[in-house]
PDB file of C-alpha atoms in Angstrom:
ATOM      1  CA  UNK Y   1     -28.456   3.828 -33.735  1.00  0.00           C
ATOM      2  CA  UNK Y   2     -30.877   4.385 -36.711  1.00  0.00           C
ATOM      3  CA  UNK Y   3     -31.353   6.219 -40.088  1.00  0.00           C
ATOM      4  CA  UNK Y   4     -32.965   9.662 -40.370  1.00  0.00           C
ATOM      5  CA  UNK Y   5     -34.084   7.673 -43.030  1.00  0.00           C
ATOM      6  CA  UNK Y   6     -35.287   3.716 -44.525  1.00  0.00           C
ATOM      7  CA  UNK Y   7     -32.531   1.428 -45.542  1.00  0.00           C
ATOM      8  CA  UNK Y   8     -34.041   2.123 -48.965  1.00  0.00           C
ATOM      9  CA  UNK Y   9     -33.414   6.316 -48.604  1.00  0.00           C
ATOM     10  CA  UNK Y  10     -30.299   7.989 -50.532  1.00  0.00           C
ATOM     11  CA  UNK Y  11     -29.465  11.262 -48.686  1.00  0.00           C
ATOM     12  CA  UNK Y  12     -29.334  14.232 -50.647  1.00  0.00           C
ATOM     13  CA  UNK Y  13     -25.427  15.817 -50.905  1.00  0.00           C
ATOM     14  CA  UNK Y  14     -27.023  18.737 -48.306  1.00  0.00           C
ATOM     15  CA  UNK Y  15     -28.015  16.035 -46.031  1.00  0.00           C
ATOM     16  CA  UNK Y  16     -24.740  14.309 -45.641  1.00  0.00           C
ATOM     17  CA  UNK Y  17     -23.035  17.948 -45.461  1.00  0.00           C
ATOM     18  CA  UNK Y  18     -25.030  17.983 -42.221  1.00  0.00           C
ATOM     19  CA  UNK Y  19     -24.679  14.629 -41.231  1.00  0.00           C
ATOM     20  CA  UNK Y  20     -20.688  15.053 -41.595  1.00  0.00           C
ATOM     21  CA  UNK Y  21     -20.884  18.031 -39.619  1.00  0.00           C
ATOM     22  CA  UNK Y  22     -22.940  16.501 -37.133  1.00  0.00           C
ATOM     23  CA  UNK Y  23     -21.959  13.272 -36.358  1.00  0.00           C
ATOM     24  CA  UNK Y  24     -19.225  12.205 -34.106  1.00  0.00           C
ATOM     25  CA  UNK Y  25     -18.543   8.252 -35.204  1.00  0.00           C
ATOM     26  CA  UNK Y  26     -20.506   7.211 -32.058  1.00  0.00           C
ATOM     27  CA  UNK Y  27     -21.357   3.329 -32.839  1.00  0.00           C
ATOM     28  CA  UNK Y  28     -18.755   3.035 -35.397  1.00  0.00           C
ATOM     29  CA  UNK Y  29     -16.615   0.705 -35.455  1.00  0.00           C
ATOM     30  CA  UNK Y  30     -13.117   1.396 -37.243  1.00  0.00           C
ATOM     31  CA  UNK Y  31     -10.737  -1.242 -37.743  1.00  0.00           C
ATOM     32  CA  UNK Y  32      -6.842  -0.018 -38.143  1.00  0.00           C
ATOM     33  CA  UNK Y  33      -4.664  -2.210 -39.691  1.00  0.00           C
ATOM     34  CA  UNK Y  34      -0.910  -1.533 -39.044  1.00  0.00           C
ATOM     35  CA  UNK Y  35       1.522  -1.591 -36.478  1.00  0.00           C
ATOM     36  CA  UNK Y  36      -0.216  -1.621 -33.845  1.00  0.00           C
ATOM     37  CA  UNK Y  37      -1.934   1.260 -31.695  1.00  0.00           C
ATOM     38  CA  UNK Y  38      -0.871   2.425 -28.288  1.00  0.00           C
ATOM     39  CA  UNK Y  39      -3.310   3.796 -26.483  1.00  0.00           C
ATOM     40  CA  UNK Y  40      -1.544   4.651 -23.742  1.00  0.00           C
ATOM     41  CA  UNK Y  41      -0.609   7.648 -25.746  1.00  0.00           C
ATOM     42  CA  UNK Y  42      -2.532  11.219 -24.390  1.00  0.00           C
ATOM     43  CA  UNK Y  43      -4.267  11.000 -27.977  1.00  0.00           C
ATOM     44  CA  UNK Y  44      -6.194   8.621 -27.292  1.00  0.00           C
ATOM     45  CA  UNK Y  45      -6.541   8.476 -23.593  1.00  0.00           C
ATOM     46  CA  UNK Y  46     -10.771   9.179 -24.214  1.00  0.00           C
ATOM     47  CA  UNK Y  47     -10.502   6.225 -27.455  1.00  0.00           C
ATOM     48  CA  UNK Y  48     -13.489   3.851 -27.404  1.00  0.00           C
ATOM     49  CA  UNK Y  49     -10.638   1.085 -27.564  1.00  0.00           C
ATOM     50  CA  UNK Y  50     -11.731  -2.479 -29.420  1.00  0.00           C
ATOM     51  CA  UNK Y  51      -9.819  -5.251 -30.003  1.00  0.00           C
ATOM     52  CA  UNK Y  52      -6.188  -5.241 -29.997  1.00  0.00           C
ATOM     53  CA  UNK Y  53      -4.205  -8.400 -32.013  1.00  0.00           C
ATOM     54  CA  UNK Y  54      -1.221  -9.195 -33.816  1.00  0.00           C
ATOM     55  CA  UNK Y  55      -1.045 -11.296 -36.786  1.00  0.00           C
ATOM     56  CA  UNK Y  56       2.354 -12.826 -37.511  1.00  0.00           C
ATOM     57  CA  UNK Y  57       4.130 -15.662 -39.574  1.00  0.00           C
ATOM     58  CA  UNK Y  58       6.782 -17.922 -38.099  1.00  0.00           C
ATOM     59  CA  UNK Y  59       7.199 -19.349 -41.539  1.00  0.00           C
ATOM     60  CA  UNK Y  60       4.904 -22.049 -41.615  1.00  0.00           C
ATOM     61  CA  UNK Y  61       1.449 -20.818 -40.345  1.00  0.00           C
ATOM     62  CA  UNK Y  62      -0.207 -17.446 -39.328  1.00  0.00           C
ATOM     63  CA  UNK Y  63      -0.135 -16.557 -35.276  1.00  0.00           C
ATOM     64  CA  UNK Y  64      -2.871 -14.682 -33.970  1.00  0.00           C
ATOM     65  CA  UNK Y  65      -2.551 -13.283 -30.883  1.00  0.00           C
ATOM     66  CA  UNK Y  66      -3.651 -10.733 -28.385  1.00  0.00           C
ATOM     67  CA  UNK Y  67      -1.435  -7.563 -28.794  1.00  0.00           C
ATOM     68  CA  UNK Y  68      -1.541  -5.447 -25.552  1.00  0.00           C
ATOM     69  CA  UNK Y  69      -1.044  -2.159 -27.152  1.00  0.00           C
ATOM     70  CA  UNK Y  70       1.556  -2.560 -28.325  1.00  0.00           C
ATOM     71  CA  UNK Y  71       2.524  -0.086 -31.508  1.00  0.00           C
ATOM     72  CA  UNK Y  72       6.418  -1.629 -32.778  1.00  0.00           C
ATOM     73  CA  UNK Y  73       6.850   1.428 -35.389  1.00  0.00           C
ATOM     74  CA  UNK Y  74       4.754   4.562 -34.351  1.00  0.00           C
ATOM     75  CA  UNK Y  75       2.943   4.670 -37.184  1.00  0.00           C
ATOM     76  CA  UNK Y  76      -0.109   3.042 -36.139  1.00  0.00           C
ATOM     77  CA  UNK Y  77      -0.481   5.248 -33.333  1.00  0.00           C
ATOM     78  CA  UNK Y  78      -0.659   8.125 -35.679  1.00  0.00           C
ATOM     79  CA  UNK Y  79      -2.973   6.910 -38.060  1.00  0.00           C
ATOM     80  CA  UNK Y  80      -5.982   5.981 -34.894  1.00  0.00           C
ATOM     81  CA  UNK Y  81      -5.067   9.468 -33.051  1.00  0.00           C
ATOM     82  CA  UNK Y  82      -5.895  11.223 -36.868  1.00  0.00           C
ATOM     83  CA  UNK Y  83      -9.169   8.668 -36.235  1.00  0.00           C
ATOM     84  CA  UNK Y  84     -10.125   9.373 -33.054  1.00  0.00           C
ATOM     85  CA  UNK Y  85      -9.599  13.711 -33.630  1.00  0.00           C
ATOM     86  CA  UNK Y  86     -12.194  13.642 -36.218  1.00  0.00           C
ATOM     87  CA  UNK Y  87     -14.635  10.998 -35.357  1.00  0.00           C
ATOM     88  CA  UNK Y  88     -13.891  11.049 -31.380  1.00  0.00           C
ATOM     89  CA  UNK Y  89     -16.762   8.666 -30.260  1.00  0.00           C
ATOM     90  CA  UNK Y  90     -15.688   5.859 -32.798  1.00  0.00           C
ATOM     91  CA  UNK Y  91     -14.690   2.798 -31.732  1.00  0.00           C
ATOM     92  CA  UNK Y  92     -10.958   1.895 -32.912  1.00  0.00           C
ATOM     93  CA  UNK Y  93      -9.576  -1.634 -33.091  1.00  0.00           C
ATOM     94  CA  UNK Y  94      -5.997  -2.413 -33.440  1.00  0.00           C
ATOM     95  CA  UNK Y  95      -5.017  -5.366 -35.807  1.00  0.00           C
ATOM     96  CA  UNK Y  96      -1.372  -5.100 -36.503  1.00  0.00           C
ATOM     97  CA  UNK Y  97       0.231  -6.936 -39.282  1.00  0.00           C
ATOM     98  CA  UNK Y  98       3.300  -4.406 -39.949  1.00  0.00           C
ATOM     99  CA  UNK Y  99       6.641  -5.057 -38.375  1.00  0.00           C
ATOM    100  CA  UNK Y 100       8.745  -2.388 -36.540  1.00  0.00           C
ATOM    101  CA  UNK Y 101      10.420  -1.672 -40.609  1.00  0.00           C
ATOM    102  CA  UNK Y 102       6.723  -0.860 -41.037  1.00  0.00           C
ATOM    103  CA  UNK Y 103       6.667  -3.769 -43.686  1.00  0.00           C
ATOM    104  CA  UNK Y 104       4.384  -6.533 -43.819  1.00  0.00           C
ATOM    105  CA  UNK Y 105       3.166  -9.495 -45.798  1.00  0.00           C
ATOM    106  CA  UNK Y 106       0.015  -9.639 -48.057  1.00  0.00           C
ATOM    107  CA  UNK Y 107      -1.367 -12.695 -46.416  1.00  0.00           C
ATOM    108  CA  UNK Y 108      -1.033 -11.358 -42.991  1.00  0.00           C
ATOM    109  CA  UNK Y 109      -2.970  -9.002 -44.155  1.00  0.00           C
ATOM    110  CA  UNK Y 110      -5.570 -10.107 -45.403  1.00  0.00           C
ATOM    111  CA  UNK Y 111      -6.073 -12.413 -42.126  1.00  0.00           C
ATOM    112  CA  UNK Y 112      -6.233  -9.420 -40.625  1.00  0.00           C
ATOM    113  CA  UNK Y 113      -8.927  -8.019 -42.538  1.00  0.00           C
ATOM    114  CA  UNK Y 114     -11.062 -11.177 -42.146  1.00  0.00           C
ATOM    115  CA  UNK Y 115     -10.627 -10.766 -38.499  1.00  0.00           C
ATOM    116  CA  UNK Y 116     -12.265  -7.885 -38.885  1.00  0.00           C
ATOM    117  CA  UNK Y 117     -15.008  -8.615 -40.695  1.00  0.00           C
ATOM    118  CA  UNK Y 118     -16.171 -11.175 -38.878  1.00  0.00           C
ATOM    119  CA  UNK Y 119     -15.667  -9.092 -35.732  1.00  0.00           C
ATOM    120  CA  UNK Y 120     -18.180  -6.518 -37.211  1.00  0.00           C
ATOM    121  CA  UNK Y 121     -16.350  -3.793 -37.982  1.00  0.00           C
ATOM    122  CA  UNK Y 122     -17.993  -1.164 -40.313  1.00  0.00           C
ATOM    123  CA  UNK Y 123     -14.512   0.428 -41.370  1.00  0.00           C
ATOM    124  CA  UNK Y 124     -11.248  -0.686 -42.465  1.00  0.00           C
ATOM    125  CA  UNK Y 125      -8.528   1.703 -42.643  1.00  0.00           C
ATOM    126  CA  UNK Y 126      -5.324   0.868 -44.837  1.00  0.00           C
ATOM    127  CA  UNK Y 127      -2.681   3.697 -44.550  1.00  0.00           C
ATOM    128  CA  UNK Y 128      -0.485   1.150 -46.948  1.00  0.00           C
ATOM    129  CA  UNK Y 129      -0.317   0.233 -50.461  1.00  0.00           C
ATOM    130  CA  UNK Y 130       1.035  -3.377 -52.204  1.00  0.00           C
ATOM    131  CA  UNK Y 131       2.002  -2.862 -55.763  1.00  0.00           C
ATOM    132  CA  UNK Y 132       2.888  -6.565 -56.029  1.00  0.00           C
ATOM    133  CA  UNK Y 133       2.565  -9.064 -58.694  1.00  0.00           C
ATOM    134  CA  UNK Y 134      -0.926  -9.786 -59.983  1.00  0.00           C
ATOM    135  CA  UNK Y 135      -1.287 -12.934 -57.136  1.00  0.00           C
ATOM    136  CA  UNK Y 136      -0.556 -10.328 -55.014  1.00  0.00           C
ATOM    137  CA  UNK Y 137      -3.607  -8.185 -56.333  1.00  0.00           C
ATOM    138  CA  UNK Y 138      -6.101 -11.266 -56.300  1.00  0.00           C
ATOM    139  CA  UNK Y 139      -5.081 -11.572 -52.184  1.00  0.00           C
ATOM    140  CA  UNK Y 140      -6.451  -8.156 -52.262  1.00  0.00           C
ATOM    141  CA  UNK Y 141      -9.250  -7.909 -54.544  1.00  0.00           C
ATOM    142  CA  UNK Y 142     -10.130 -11.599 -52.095  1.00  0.00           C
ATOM    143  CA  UNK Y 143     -10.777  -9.776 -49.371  1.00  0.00           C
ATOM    144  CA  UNK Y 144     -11.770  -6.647 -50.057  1.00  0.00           C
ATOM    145  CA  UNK Y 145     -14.899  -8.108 -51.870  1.00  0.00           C
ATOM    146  CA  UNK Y 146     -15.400 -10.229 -49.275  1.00  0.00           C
ATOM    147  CA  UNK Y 147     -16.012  -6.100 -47.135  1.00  0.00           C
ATOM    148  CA  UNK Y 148     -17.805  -4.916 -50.358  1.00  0.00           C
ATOM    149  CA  UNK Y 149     -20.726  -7.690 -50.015  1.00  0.00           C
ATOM    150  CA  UNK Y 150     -20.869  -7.317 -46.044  1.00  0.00           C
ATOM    151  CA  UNK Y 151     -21.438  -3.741 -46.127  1.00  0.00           C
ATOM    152  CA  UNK Y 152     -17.743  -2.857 -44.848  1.00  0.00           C
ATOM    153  CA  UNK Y 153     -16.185  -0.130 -46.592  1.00  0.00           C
ATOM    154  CA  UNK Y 154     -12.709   0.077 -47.096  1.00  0.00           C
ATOM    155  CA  UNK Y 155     -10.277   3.226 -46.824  1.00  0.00           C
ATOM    156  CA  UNK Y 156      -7.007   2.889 -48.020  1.00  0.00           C
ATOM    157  CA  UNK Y 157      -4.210   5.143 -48.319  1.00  0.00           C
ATOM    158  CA  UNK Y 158      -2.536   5.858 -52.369  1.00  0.00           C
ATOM    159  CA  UNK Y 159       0.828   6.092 -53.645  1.00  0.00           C
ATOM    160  CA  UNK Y 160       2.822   8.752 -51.727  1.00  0.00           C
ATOM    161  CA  UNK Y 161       4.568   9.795 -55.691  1.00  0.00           C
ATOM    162  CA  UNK Y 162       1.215  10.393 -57.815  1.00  0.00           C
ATOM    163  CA  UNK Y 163      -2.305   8.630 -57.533  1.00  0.00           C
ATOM    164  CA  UNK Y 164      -2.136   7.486 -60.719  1.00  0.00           C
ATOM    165  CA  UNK Y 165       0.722   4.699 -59.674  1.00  0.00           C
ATOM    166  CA  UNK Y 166      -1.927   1.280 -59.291  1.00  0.00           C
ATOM    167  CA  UNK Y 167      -1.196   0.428 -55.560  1.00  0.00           C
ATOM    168  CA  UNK Y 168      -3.607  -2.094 -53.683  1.00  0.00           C
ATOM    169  CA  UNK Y 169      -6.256  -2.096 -51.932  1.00  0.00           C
ATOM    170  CA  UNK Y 170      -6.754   1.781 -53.140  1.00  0.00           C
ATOM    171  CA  UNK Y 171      -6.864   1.438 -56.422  1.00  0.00           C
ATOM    172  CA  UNK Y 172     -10.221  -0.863 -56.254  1.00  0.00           C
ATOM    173  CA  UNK Y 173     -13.187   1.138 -57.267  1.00  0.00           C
ATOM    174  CA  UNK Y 174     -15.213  -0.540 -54.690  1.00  0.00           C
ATOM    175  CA  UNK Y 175     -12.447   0.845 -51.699  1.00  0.00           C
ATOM    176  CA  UNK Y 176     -12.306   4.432 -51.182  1.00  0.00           C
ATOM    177  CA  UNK Y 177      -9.044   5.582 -52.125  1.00  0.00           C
ATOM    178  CA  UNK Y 178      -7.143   8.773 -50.958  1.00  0.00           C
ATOM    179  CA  UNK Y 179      -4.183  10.494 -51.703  1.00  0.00           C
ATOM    180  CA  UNK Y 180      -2.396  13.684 -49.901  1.00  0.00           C
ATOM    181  CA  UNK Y 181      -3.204  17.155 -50.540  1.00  0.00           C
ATOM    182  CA  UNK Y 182      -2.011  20.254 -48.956  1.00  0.00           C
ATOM    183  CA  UNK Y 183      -5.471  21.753 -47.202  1.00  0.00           C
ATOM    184  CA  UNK Y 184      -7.207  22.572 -44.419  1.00  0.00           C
ATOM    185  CA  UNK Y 185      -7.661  19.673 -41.975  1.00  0.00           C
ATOM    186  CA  UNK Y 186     -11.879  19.965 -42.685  1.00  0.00           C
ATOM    187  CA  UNK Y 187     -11.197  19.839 -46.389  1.00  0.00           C
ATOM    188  CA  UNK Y 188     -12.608  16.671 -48.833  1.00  0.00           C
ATOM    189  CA  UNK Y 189     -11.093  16.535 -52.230  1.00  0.00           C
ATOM    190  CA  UNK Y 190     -12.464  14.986 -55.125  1.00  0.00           C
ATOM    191  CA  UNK Y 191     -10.955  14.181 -58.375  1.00  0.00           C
ATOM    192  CA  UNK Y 192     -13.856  11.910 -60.069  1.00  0.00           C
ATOM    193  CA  UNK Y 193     -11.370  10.932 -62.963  1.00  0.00           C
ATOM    194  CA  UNK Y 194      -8.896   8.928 -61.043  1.00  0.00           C
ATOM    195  CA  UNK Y 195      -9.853   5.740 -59.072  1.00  0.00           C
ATOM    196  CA  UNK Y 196      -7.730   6.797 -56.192  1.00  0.00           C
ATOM    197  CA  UNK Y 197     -10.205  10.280 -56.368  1.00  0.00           C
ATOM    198  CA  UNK Y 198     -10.423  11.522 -53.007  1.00  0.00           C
ATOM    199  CA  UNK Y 199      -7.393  13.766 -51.088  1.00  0.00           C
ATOM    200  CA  UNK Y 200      -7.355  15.622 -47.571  1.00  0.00           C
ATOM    201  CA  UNK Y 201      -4.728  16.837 -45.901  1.00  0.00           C
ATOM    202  CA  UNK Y 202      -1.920  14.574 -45.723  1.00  0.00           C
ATOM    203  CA  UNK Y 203       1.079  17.185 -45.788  1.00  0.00           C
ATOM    204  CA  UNK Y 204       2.899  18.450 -42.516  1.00  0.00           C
ATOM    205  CA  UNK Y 205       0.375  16.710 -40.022  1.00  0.00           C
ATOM    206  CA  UNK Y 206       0.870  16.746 -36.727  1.00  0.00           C
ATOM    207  CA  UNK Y 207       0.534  12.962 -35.203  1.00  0.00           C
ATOM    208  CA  UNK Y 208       0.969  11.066 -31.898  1.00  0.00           C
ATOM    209  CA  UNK Y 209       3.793   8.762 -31.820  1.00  0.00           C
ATOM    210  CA  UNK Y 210       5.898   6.387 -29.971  1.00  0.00           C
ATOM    211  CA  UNK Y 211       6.560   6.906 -26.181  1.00  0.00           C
ATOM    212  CA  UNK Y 212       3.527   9.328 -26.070  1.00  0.00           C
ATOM    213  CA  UNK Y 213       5.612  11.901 -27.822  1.00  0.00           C
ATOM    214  CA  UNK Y 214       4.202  13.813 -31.210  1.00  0.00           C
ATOM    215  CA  UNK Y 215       6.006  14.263 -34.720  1.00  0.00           C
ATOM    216  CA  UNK Y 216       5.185  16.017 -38.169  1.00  0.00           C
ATOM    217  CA  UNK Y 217       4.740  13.970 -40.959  1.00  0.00           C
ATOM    218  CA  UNK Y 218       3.376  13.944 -44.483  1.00  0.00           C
ATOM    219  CA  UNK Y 219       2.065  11.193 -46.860  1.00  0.00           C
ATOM    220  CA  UNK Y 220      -1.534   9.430 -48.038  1.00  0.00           C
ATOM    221  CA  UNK Y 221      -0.772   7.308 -44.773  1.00  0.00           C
ATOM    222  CA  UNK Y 222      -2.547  10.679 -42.821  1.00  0.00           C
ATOM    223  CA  UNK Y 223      -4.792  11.339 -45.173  1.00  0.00           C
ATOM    224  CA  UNK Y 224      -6.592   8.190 -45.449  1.00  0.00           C
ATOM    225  CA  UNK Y 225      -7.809   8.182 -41.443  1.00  0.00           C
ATOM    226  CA  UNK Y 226      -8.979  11.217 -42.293  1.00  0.00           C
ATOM    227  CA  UNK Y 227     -11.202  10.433 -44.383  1.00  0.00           C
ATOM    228  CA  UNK Y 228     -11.574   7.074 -42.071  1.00  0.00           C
ATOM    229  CA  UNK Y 229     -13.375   9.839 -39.526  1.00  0.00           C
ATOM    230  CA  UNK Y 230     -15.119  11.935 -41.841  1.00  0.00           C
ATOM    231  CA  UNK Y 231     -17.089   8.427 -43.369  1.00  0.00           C
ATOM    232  CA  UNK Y 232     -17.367   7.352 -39.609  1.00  0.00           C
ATOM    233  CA  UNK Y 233     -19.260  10.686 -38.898  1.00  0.00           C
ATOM    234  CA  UNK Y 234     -21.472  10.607 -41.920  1.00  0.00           C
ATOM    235  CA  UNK Y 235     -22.241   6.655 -40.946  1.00  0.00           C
ATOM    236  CA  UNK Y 236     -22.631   7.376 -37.322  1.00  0.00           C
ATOM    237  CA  UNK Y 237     -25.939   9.377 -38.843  1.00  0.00           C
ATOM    238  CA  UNK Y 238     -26.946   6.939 -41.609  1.00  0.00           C
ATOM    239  CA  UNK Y 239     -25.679   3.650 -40.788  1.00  0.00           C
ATOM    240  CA  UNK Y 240     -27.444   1.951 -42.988  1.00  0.00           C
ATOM    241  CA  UNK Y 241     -25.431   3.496 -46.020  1.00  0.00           C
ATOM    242  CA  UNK Y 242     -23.486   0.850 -48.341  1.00  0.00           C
ATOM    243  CA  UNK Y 243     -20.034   0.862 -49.472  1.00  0.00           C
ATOM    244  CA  UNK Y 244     -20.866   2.150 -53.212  1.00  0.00           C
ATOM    245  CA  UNK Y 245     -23.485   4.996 -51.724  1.00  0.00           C
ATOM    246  CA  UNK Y 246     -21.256   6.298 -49.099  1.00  0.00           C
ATOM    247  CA  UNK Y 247     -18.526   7.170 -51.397  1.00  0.00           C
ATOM    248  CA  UNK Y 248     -21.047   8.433 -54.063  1.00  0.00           C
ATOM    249  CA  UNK Y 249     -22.068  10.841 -51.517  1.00  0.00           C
ATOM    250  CA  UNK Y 250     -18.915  11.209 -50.015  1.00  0.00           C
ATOM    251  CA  UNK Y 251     -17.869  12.322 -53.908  1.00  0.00           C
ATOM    252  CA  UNK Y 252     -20.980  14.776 -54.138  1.00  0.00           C
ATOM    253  CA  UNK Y 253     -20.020  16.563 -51.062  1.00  0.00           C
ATOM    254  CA  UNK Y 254     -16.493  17.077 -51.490  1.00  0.00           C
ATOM    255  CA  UNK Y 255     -17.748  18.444 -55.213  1.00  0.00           C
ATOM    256  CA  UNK Y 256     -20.361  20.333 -53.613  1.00  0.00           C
ATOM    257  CA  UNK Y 257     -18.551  22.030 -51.026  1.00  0.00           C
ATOM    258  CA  UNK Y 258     -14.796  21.151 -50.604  1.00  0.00           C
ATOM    259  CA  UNK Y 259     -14.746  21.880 -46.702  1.00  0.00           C
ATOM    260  CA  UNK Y 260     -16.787  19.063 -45.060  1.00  0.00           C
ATOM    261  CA  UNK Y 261     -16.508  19.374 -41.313  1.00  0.00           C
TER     262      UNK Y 261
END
């Protein structure tokens, strides 16, 4: 996998239209932190599966274990078969840290985050939001800088009641925040004067769930992974693109031209 162009190369807004419309996520690698992904489900029966772990607490010390797809709320599930529709030839891994009330700790998560960036994943997708007390921010901002000087970008979902609530790790500038909209499923919205400035379609979404069955659900949660597979598509074609360039381009296009896929 290589640029069209140099490392050194910003793609114009027309090439990353194209590039958006022409990649596919192949030799991506997206990193789903939640409540675990079963990919047993129909969804994502032709998945380019990664790795699959649980992080956990017994009160003492983290547990890290293998996870054998295993998804303990449903929601999980939804967010990587949202992944895998619009960036099918990604690679998903499954690092759960959410329990089956879909709630979670901010330490847990952020393990799981550095699993994932030392496992070399280019993507993390956060359907969840902390609006914790400021140690709880710093456990974010930790971590998420730590993605922001590898090269990993970060999507993460906003606040479900406005995007101007401050909810971590969206509201970050370096972590491409997104909120819901109701739109067309190919749709990239902008909003350059919010921090959480990017929206797709998030309302009445149709999503795999538990016990291979489906549901309809709305919320930033299902917007966020798709944006997660519209950035994989744009990397699968420039690689090479930074955290801080993709979502200036990412930005440019949705400005440009609203319908992205």
């Amino acid at each position: 996998m290589s640029d069209r162009f140099s490392d050194s190369a910003w793609p114009s807004p027309d090439q990353a239209l194209a590039a958006l419309r022409e990649g596919s996520g192949e030799g991506i690698r997206i990193a789903v932190i939640d409540s675990g992904v079963d990919f047993s489900h129909p969804a994502l029966a032709t998945a380019h599966r990664g790795d699959d772990i649980a992080v956990s607490t017994d009160g003492i010390r983290l547990i890290i274990k293998e996870n054998s797809g295993e998804d303990v709320f449903g929601h999980g599930t939804a967010v990587a078969g949202t992944i895998h529709h619009v960036a099918p030839h990604a690679e998903i891994g499954s690092f759960r840290a959410l329990d089956g009330d879909n709630r979670s700790r901010s330490f847990i998560i952020a393990e799981c985050a550095r699993q994932a960036i030392q496992r070399g994943y280019h993507i993390i997708n956060c359907s969840f939001g902390c609006r914790g007390l400021a140690r709880h921010v710093m456990e974010y901002k930790d971590w998420t800088d730590a993605a922001y000087v590898a090269g990993i970008h970060v999507v993460a979902a906003g606040s479900n009641l406005s995007d101007t609530i401050r909810e971590w790790p969206a509201h970050f500038p370096s972590v491409i925040g997104v909120g819901m909209a109701d739109c067309g499923e190919n749709e990239l919205r902008c909003r350059p004067d919010r921090l959480v400035c990017f929206a797709a379609k998030g309302e009445r979404v149709r999503v795999p769930w538990l016990d291979g069955g489906w549901r309809v659900e709305t919320g930033s949660s299902f917007a966020a992974p798709r944006v997660t597979g519209f950035l994989a598509r744009l990397l699968s074609q420039y690689p090479s693109l930074r955290p801080d360039l993709a979502k200036a381009l990412l930005r440019a296009v949705a400005a440009r031209s609203g319908e992205v896929v």
